[in-house]
PDB file of C-alpha atoms and ligand atoms in Angstrom:
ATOM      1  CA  UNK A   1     -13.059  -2.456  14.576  1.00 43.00           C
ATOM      2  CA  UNK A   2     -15.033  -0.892  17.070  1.00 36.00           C
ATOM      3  CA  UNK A   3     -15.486  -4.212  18.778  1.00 35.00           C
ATOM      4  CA  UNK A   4     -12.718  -4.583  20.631  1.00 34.00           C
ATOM      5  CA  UNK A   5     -13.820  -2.935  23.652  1.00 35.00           C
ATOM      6  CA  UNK A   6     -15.457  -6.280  24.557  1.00 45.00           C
ATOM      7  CA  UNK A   7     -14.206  -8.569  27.058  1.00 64.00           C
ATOM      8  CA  UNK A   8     -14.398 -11.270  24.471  1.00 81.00           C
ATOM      9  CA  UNK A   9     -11.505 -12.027  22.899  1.00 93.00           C
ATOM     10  CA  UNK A  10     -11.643 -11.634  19.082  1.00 96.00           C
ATOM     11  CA  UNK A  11     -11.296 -14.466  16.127  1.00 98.00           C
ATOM     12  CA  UNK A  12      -9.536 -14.035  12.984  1.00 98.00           C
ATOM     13  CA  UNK A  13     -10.051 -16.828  10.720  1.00 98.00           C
ATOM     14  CA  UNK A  14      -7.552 -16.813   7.997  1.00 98.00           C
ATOM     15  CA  UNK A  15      -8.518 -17.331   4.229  1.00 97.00           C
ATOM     16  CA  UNK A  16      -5.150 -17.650   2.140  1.00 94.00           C
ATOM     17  CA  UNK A  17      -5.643 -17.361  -1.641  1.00 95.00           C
ATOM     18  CA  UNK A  18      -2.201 -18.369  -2.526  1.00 90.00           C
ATOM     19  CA  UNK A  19      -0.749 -21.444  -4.364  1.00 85.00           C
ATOM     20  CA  UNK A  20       1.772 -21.289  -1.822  1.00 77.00           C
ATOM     21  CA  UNK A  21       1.238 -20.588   1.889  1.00 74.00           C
ATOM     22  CA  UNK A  22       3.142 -22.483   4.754  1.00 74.00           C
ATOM     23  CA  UNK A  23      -0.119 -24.522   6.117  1.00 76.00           C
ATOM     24  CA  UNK A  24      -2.519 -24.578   3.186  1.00 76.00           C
ATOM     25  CA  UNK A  25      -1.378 -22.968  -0.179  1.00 71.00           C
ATOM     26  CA  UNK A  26      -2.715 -24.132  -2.959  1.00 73.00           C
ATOM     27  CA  UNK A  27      -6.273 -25.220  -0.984  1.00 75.00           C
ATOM     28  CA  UNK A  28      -8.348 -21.969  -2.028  1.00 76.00           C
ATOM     29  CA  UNK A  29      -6.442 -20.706  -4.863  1.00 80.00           C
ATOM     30  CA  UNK A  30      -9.745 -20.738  -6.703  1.00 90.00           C
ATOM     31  CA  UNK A  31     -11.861 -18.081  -5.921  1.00 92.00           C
ATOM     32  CA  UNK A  32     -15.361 -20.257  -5.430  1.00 95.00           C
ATOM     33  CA  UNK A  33     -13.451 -22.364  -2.635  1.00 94.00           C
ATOM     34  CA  UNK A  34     -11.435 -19.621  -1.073  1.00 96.00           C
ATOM     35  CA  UNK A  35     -15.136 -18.110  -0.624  1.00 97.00           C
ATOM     36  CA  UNK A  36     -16.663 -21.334   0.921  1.00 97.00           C
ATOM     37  CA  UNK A  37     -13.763 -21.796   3.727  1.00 97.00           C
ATOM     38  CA  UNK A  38     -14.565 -17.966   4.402  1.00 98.00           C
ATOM     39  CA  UNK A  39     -18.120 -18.870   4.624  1.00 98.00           C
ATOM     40  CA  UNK A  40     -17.340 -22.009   6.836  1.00 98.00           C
ATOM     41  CA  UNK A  41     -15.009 -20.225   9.064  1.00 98.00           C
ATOM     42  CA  UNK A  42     -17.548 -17.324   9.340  1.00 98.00           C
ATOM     43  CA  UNK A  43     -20.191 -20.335  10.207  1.00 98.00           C
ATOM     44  CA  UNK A  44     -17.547 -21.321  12.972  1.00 98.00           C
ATOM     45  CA  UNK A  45     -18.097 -18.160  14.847  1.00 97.00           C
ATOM     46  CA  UNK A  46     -14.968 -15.943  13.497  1.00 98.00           C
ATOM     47  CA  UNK A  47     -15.565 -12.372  14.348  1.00 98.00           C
ATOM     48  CA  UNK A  48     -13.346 -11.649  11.524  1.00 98.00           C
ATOM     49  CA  UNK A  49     -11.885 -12.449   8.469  1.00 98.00           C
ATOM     50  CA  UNK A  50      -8.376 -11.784   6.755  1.00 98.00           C
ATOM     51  CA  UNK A  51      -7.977 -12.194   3.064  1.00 98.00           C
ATOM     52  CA  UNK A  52      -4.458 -12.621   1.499  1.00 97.00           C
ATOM     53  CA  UNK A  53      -2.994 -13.000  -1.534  1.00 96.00           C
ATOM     54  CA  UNK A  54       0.508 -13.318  -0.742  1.00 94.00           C
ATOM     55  CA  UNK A  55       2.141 -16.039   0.910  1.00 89.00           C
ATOM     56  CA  UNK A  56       4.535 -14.139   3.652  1.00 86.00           C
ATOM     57  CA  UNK A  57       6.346 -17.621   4.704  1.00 80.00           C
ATOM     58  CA  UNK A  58       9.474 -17.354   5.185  1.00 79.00           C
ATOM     59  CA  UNK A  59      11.618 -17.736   1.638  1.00 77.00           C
ATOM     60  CA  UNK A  60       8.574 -16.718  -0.423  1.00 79.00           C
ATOM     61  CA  UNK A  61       8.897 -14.812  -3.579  1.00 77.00           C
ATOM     62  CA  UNK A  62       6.672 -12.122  -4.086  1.00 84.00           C
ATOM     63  CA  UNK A  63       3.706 -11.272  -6.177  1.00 91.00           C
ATOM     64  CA  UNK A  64       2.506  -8.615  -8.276  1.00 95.00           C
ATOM     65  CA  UNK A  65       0.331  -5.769  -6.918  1.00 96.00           C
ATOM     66  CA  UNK A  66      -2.400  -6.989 -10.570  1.00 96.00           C
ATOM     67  CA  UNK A  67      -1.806 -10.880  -9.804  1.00 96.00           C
ATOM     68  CA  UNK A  68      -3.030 -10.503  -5.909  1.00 96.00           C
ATOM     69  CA  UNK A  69      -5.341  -8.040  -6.260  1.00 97.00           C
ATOM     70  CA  UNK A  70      -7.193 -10.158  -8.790  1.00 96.00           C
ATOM     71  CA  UNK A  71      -6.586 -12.948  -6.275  1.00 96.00           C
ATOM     72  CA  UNK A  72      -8.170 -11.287  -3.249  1.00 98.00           C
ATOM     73  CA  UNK A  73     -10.588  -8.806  -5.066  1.00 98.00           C
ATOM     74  CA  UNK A  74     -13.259 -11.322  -5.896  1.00 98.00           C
ATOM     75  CA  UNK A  75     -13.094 -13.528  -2.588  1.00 98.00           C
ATOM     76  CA  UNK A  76     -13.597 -10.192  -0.639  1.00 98.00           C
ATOM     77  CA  UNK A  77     -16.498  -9.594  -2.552  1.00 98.00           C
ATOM     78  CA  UNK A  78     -18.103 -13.137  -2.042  1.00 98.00           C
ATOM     79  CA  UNK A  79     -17.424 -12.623   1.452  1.00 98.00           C
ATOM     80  CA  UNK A  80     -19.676  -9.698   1.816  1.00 98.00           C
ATOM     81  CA  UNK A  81     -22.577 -11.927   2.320  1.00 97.00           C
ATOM     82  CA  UNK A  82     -21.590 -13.226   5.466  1.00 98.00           C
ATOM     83  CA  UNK A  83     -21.677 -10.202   7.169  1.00 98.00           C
ATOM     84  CA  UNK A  84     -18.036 -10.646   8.782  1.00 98.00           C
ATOM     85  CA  UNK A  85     -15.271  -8.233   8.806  1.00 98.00           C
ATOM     86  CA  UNK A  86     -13.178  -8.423   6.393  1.00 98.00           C
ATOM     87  CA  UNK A  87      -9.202  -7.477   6.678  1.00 98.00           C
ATOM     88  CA  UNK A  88      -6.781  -7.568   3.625  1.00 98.00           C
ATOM     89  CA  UNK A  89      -3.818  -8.932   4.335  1.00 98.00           C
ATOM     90  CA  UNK A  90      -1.420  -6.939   1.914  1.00 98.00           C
ATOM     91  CA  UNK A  91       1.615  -5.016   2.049  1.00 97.00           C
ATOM     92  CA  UNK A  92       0.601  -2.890  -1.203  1.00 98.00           C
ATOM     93  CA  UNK A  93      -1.343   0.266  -0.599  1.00 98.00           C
ATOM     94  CA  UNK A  94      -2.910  -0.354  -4.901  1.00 98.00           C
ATOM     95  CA  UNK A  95      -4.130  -4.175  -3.456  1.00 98.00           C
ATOM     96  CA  UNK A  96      -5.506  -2.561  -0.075  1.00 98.00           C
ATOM     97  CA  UNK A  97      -7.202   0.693  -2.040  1.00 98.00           C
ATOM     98  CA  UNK A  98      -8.922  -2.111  -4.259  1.00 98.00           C
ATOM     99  CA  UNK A  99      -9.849  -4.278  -1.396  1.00 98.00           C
ATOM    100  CA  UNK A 100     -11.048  -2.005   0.594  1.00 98.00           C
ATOM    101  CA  UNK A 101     -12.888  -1.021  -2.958  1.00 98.00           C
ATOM    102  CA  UNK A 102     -14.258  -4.529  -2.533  1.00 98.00           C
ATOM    103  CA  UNK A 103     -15.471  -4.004   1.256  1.00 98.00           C
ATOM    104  CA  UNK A 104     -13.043  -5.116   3.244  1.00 98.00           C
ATOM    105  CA  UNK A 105     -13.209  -2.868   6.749  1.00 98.00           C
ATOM    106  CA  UNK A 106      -9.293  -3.538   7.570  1.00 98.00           C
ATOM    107  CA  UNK A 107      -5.863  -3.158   6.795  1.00 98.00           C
ATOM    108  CA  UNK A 108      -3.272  -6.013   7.939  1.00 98.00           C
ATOM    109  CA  UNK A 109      -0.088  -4.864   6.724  1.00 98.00           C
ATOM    110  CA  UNK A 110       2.582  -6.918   8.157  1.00 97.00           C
ATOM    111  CA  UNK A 111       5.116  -4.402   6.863  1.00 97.00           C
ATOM    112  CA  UNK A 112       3.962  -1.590   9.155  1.00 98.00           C
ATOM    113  CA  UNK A 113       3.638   0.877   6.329  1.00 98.00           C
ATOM    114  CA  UNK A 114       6.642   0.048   4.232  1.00 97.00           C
ATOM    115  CA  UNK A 115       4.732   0.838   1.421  1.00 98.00           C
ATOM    116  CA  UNK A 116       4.608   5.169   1.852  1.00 98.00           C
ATOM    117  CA  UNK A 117       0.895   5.274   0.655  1.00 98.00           C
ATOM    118  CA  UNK A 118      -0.157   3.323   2.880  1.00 98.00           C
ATOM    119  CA  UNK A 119      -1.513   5.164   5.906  1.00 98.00           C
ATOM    120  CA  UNK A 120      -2.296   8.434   3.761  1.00 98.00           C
ATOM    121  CA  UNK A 121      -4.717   5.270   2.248  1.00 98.00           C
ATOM    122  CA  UNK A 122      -6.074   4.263   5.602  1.00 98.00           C
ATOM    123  CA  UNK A 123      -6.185   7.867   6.857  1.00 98.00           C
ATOM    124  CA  UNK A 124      -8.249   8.476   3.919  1.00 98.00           C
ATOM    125  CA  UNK A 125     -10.702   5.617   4.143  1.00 98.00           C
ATOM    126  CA  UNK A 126     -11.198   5.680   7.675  1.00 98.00           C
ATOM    127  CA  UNK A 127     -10.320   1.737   8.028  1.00 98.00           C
ATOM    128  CA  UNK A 128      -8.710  -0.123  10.861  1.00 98.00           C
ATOM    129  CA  UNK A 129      -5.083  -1.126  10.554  1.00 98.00           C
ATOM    130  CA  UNK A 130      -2.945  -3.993  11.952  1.00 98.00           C
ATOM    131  CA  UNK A 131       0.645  -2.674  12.840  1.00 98.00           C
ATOM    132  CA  UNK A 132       2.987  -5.791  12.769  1.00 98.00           C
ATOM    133  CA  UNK A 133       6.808  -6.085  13.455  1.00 98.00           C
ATOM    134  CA  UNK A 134       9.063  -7.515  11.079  1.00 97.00           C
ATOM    135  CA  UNK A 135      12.934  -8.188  10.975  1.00 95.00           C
ATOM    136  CA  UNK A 136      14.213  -8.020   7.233  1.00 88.00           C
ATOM    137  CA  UNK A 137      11.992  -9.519   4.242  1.00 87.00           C
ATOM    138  CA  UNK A 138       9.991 -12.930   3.843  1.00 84.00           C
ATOM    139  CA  UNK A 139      12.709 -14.000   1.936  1.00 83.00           C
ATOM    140  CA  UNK A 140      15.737 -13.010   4.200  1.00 85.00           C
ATOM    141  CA  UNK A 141      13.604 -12.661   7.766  1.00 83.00           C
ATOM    142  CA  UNK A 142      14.605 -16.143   8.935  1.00 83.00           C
ATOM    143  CA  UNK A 143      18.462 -15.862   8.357  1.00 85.00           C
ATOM    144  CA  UNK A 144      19.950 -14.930  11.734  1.00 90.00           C
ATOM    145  CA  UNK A 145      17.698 -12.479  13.594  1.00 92.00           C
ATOM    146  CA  UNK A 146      19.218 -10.593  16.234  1.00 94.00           C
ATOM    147  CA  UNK A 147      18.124  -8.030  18.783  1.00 97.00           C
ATOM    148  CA  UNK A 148      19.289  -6.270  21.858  1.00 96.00           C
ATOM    149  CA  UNK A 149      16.067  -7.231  23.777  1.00 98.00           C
ATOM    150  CA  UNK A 150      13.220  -8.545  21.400  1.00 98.00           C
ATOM    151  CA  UNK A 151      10.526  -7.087  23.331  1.00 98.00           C
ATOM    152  CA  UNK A 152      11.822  -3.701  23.702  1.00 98.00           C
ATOM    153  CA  UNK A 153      12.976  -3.712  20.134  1.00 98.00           C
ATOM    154  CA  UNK A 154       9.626  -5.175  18.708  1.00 98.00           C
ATOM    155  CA  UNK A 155       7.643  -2.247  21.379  1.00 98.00           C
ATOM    156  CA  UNK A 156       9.978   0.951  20.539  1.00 98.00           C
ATOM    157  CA  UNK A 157       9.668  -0.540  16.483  1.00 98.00           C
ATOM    158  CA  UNK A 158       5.192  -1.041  17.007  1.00 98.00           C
ATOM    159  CA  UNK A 159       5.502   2.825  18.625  1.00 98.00           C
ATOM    160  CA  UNK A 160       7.437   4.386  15.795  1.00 98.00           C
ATOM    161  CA  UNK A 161       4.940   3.035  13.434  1.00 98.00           C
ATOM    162  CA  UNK A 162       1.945   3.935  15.295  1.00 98.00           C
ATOM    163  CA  UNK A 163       2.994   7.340  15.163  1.00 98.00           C
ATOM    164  CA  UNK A 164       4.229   7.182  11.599  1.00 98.00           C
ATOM    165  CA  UNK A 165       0.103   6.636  11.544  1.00 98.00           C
ATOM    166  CA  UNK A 166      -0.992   8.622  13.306  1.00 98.00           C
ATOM    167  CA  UNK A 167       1.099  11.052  11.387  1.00 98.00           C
ATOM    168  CA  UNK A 168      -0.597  10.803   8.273  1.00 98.00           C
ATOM    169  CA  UNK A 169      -4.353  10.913   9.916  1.00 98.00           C
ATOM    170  CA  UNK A 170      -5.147   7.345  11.091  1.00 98.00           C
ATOM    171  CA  UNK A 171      -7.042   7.504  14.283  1.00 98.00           C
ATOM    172  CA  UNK A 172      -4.843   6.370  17.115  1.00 98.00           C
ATOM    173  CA  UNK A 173      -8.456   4.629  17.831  1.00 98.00           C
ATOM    174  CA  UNK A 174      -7.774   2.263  14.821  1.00 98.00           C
ATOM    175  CA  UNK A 175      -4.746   0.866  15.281  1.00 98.00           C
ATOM    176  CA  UNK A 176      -4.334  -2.710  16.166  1.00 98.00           C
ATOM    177  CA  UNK A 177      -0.319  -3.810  16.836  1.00 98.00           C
ATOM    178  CA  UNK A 178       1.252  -7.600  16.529  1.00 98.00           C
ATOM    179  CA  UNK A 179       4.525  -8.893  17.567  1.00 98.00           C
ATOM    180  CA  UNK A 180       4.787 -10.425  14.135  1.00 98.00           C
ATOM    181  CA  UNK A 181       5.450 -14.206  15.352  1.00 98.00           C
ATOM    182  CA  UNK A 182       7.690 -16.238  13.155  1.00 97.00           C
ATOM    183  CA  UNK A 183       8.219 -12.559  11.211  1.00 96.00           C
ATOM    184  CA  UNK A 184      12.785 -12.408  11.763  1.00 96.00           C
ATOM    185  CA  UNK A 185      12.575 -14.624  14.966  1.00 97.00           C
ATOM    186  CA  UNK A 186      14.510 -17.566  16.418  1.00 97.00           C
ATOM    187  CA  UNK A 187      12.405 -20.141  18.669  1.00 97.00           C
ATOM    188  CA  UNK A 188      13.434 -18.015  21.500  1.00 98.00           C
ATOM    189  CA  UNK A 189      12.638 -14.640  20.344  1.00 98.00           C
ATOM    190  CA  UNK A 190       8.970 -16.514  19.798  1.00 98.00           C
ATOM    191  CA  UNK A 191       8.804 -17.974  23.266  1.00 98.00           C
ATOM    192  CA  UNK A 192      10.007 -14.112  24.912  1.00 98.00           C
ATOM    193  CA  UNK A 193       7.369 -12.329  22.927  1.00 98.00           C
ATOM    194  CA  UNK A 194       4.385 -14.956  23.761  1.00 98.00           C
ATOM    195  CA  UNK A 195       5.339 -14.712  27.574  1.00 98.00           C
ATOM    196  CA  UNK A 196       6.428 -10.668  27.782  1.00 98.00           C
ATOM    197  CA  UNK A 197       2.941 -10.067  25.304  1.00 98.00           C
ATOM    198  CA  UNK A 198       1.869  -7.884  28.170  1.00 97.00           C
ATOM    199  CA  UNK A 199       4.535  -5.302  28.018  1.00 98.00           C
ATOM    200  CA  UNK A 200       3.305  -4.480  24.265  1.00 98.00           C
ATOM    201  CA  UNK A 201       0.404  -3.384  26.317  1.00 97.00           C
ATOM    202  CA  UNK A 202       2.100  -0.336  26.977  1.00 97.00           C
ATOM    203  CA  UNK A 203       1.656   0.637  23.728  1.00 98.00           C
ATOM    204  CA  UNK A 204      -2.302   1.307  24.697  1.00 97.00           C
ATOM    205  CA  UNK A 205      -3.186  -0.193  21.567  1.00 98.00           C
ATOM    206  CA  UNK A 206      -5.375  -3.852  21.151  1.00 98.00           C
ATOM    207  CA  UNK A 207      -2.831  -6.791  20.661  1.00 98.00           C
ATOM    208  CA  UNK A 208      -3.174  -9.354  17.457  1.00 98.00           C
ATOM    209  CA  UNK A 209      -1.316 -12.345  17.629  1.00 98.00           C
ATOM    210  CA  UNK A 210      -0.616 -14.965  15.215  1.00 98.00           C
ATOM    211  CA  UNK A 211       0.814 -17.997  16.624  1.00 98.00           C
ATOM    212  CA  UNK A 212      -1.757 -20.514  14.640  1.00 98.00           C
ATOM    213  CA  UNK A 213       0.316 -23.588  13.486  1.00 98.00           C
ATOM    214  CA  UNK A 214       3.413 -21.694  13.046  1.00 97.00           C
ATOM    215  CA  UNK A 215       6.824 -23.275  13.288  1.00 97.00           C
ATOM    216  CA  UNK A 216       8.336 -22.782  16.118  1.00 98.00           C
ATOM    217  CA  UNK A 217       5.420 -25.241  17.241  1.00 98.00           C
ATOM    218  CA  UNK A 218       6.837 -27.733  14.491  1.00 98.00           C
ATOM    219  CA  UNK A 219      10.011 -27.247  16.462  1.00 98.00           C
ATOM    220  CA  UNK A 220       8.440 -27.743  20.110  1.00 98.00           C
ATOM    221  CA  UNK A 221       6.587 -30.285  19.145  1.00 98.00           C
ATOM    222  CA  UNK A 222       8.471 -32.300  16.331  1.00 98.00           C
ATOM    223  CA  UNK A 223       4.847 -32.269  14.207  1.00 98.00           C
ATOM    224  CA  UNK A 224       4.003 -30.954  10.726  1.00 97.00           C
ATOM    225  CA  UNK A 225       2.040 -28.190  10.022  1.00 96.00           C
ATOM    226  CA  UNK A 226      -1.258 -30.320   9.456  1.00 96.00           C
ATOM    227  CA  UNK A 227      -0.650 -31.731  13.086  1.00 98.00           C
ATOM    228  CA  UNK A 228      -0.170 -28.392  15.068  1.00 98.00           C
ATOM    229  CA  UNK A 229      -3.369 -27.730  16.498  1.00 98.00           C
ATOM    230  CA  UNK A 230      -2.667 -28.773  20.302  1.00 98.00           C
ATOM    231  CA  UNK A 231       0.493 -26.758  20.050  1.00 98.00           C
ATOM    232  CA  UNK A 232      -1.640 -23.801  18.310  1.00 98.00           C
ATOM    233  CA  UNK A 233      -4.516 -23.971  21.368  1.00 98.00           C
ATOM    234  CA  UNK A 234      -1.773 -23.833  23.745  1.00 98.00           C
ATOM    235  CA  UNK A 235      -0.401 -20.501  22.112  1.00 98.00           C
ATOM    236  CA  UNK A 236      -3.298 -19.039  21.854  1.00 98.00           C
ATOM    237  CA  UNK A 237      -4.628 -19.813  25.172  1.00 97.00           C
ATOM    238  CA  UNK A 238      -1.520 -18.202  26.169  1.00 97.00           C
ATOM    239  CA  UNK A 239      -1.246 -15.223  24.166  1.00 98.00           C
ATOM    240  CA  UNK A 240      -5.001 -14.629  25.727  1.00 96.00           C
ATOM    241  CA  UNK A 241      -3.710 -14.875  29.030  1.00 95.00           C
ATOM    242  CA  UNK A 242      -1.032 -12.534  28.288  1.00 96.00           C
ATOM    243  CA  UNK A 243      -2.695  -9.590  26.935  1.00 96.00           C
ATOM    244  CA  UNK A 244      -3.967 -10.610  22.941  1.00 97.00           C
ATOM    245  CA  UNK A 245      -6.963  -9.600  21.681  1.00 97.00           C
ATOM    246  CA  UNK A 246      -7.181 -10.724  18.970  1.00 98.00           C
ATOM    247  CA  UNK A 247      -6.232 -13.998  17.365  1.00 98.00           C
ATOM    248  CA  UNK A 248      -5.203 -14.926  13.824  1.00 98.00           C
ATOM    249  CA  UNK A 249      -5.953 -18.436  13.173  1.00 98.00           C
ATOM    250  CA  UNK A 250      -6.506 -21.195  10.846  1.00 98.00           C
ATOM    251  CA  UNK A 251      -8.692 -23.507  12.832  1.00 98.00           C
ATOM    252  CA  UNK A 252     -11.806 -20.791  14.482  1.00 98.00           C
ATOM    253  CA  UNK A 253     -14.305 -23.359  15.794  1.00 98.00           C
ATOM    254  CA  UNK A 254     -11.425 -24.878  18.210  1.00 98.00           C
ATOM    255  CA  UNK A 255      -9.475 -21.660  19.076  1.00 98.00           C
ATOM    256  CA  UNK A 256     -13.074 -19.801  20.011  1.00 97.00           C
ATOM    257  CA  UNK A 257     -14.120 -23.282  22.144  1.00 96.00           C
ATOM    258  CA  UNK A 258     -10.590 -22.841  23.704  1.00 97.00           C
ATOM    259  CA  UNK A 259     -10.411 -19.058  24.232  1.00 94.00           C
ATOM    260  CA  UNK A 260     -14.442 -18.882  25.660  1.00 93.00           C
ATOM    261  CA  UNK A 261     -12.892 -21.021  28.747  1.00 93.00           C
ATOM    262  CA  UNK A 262      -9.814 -19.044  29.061  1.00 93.00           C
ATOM    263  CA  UNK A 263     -11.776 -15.886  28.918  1.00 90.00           C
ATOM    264  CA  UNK A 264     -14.508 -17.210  31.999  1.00 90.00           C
ATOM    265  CA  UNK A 265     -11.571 -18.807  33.888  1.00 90.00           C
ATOM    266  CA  UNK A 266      -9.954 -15.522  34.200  1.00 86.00           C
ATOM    267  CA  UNK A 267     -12.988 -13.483  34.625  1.00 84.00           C
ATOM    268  CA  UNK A 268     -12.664 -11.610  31.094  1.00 77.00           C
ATOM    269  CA  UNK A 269     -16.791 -12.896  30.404  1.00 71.00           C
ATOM    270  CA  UNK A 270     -18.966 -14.238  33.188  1.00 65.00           C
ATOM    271  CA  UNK A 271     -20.057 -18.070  32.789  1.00 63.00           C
ATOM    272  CA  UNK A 272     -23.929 -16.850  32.542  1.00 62.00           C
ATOM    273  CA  UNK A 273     -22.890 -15.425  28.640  1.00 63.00           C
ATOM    274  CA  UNK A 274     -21.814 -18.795  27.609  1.00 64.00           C
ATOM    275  CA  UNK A 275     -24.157 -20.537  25.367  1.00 64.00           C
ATOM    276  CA  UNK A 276     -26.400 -23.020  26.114  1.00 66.00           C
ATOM    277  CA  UNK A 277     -25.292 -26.494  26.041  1.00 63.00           C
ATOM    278  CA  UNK A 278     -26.795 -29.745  26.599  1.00 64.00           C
ATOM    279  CA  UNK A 279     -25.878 -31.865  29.962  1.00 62.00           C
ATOM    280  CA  UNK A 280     -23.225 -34.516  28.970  1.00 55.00           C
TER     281      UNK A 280
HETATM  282  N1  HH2 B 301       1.154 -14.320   9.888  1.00 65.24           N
HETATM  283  C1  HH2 B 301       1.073 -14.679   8.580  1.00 65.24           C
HETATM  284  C2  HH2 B 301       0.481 -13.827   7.652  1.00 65.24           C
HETATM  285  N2  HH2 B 301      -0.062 -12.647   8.025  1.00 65.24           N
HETATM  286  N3  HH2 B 301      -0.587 -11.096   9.755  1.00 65.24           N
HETATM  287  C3  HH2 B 301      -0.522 -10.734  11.040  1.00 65.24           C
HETATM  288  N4  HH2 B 301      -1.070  -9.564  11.446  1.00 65.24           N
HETATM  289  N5  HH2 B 301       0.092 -11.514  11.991  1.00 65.24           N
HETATM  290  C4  HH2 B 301       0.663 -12.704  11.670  1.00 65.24           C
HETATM  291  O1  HH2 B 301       1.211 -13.375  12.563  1.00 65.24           O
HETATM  292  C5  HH2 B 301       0.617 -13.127  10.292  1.00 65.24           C
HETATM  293  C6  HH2 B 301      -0.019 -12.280   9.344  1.00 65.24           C
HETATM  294  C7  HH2 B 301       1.629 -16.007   8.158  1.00 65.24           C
HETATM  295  O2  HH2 B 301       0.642 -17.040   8.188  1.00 65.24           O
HETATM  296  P1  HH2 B 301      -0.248 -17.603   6.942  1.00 65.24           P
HETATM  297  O3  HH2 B 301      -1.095 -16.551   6.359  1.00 65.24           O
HETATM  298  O4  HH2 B 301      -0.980 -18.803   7.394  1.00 65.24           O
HETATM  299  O5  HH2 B 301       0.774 -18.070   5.884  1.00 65.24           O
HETATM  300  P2  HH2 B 301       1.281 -17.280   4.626  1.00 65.24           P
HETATM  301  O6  HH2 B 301       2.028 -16.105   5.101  1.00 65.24           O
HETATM  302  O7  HH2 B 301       2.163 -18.292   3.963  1.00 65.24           O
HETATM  303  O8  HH2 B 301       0.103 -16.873   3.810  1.00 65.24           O
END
């Protein structure tokens, strides 16, 4: 967690171990192949990696805290090996406890501590923890969001859980926050969040954002969700520009080609740190 003091911006490479997430359930249900994507996206440069076991799409039924632990516990564990941060991607302090157990280094709890043992857990453990906004449930979120003004709403919400935190003994040091995109939002409330990301900045805590072929770009762009990587670039090269971090994504080796040139364009790394390349 400690690496977010550098000017680079941060990749998140998403391995889903659910039959039924929005963009590739089913894929790496089985343990074995959830662990190779991990490895490939870990091979694509991803500074980090989040494990989940529970599809958060909107209209999804839950799990149980025994089905997704045993979902997550074992990829976690193969994951080890690569040497990559890992975050769980849970809502359920008893599946974080045992993932963190299994060596993950990260909470991501897209209820912001809904679940009461949470940050006493994190507190305890010392890990980092991903703060992210919400309206209603996964399976209500998407019927008719509303706010005053999303980005004060979403900010004065992040703050009230950061200290709910820092409360119960997380370092204020630990703490990363996210707008929740797609999380109770119309195509609108999306758009306002992406371009006012900097005011979450007053927050003073790192920004995660998770635009990576959600729907609102379905809806922008009239493609399905195996088509949305122009549309997920374009996010993410704005969210960068704007103030994220930190990006959650499904497709590492183009977001980290795309955000390397955002960051040198605006000065974030100089050109000399680039890689090598051959002449073309
Ligand atoms: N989005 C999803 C899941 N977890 N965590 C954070 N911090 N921010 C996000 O924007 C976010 C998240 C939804 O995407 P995905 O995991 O691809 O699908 P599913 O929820 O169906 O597993």
């Amino acid at each position: 967690m400690g690496s977010v003091s550098s000017a680079l911006t941060q990749i998140m490479g998403i391995v889903n171990v659910t039959p039924d997430s929005f963009s590739d359930g089913g894929e790496f249900l089985d343990p074995g192949a959830a662990i190779a994507h991990g490895e490939r996206l870990a091979a694509e440069g991803a500074d980090l990696l989040d494990v989940g076991g529970e599809s958060t799409r909107p209209g999804a039924e839950g799990v149980g805290a025994e089905e997704e632990r045993d979902r997550v516990v074992p990829v976690i564990e193969g994951l080890g090996s690569t040497g990559v941060p890992v975050s769980i991607d849970t809502a359920k302090s008893s599946v974080a406890r045992a993932a963190l157990d299994a060596g993950a280094a990260i909470v991501n709890d897209v209820t912001a501590l809904g679940d009461p043992e949470m940050a006493p857990l994190c507190a305890e453990r010392g890990c980092g923890l991903v703060l992210m906004h919400m309206q209603g449930t996964p399976r209500t979120m998407q019927e008719e969001p509303a706010y005053d003004d999303v980005v004060e709403d979403v900010k004065a919400f992040l703050a009230e859980r950061i200290r709910r935190a820092t409360d119960a003994g997380v370092a204020e040091e630990r703490i990363w926050v996210d707008p929740g995109i797609g999380f109770g939002k119309t195509l609108d409330h999306n758009l306002e969040l992406i371009r006012r990301l900097v005011e979450l900045g007053e927050l003073g805590r790192p920004i995660l954002l998770g635009t990576s072929r959600k729907s609102f770009i379905g809806k922008l762009t009239g493609r399905g969700v195996g088509e949305r990587l122009g549309g997920s670039l374009a996010s993410a090269v704005l969210g960068v520009r704007n103030g994220a971090e930190i990006l959650r994504v499904h497709d590492v080796a183009e977001t980290r080609d795309a955000v390397r040139v955002t960051d040198a364009i605006s000065g974030r790394i100089a050109w000399r740190d680039a890689p090598e390349v051959a002449e073309a």
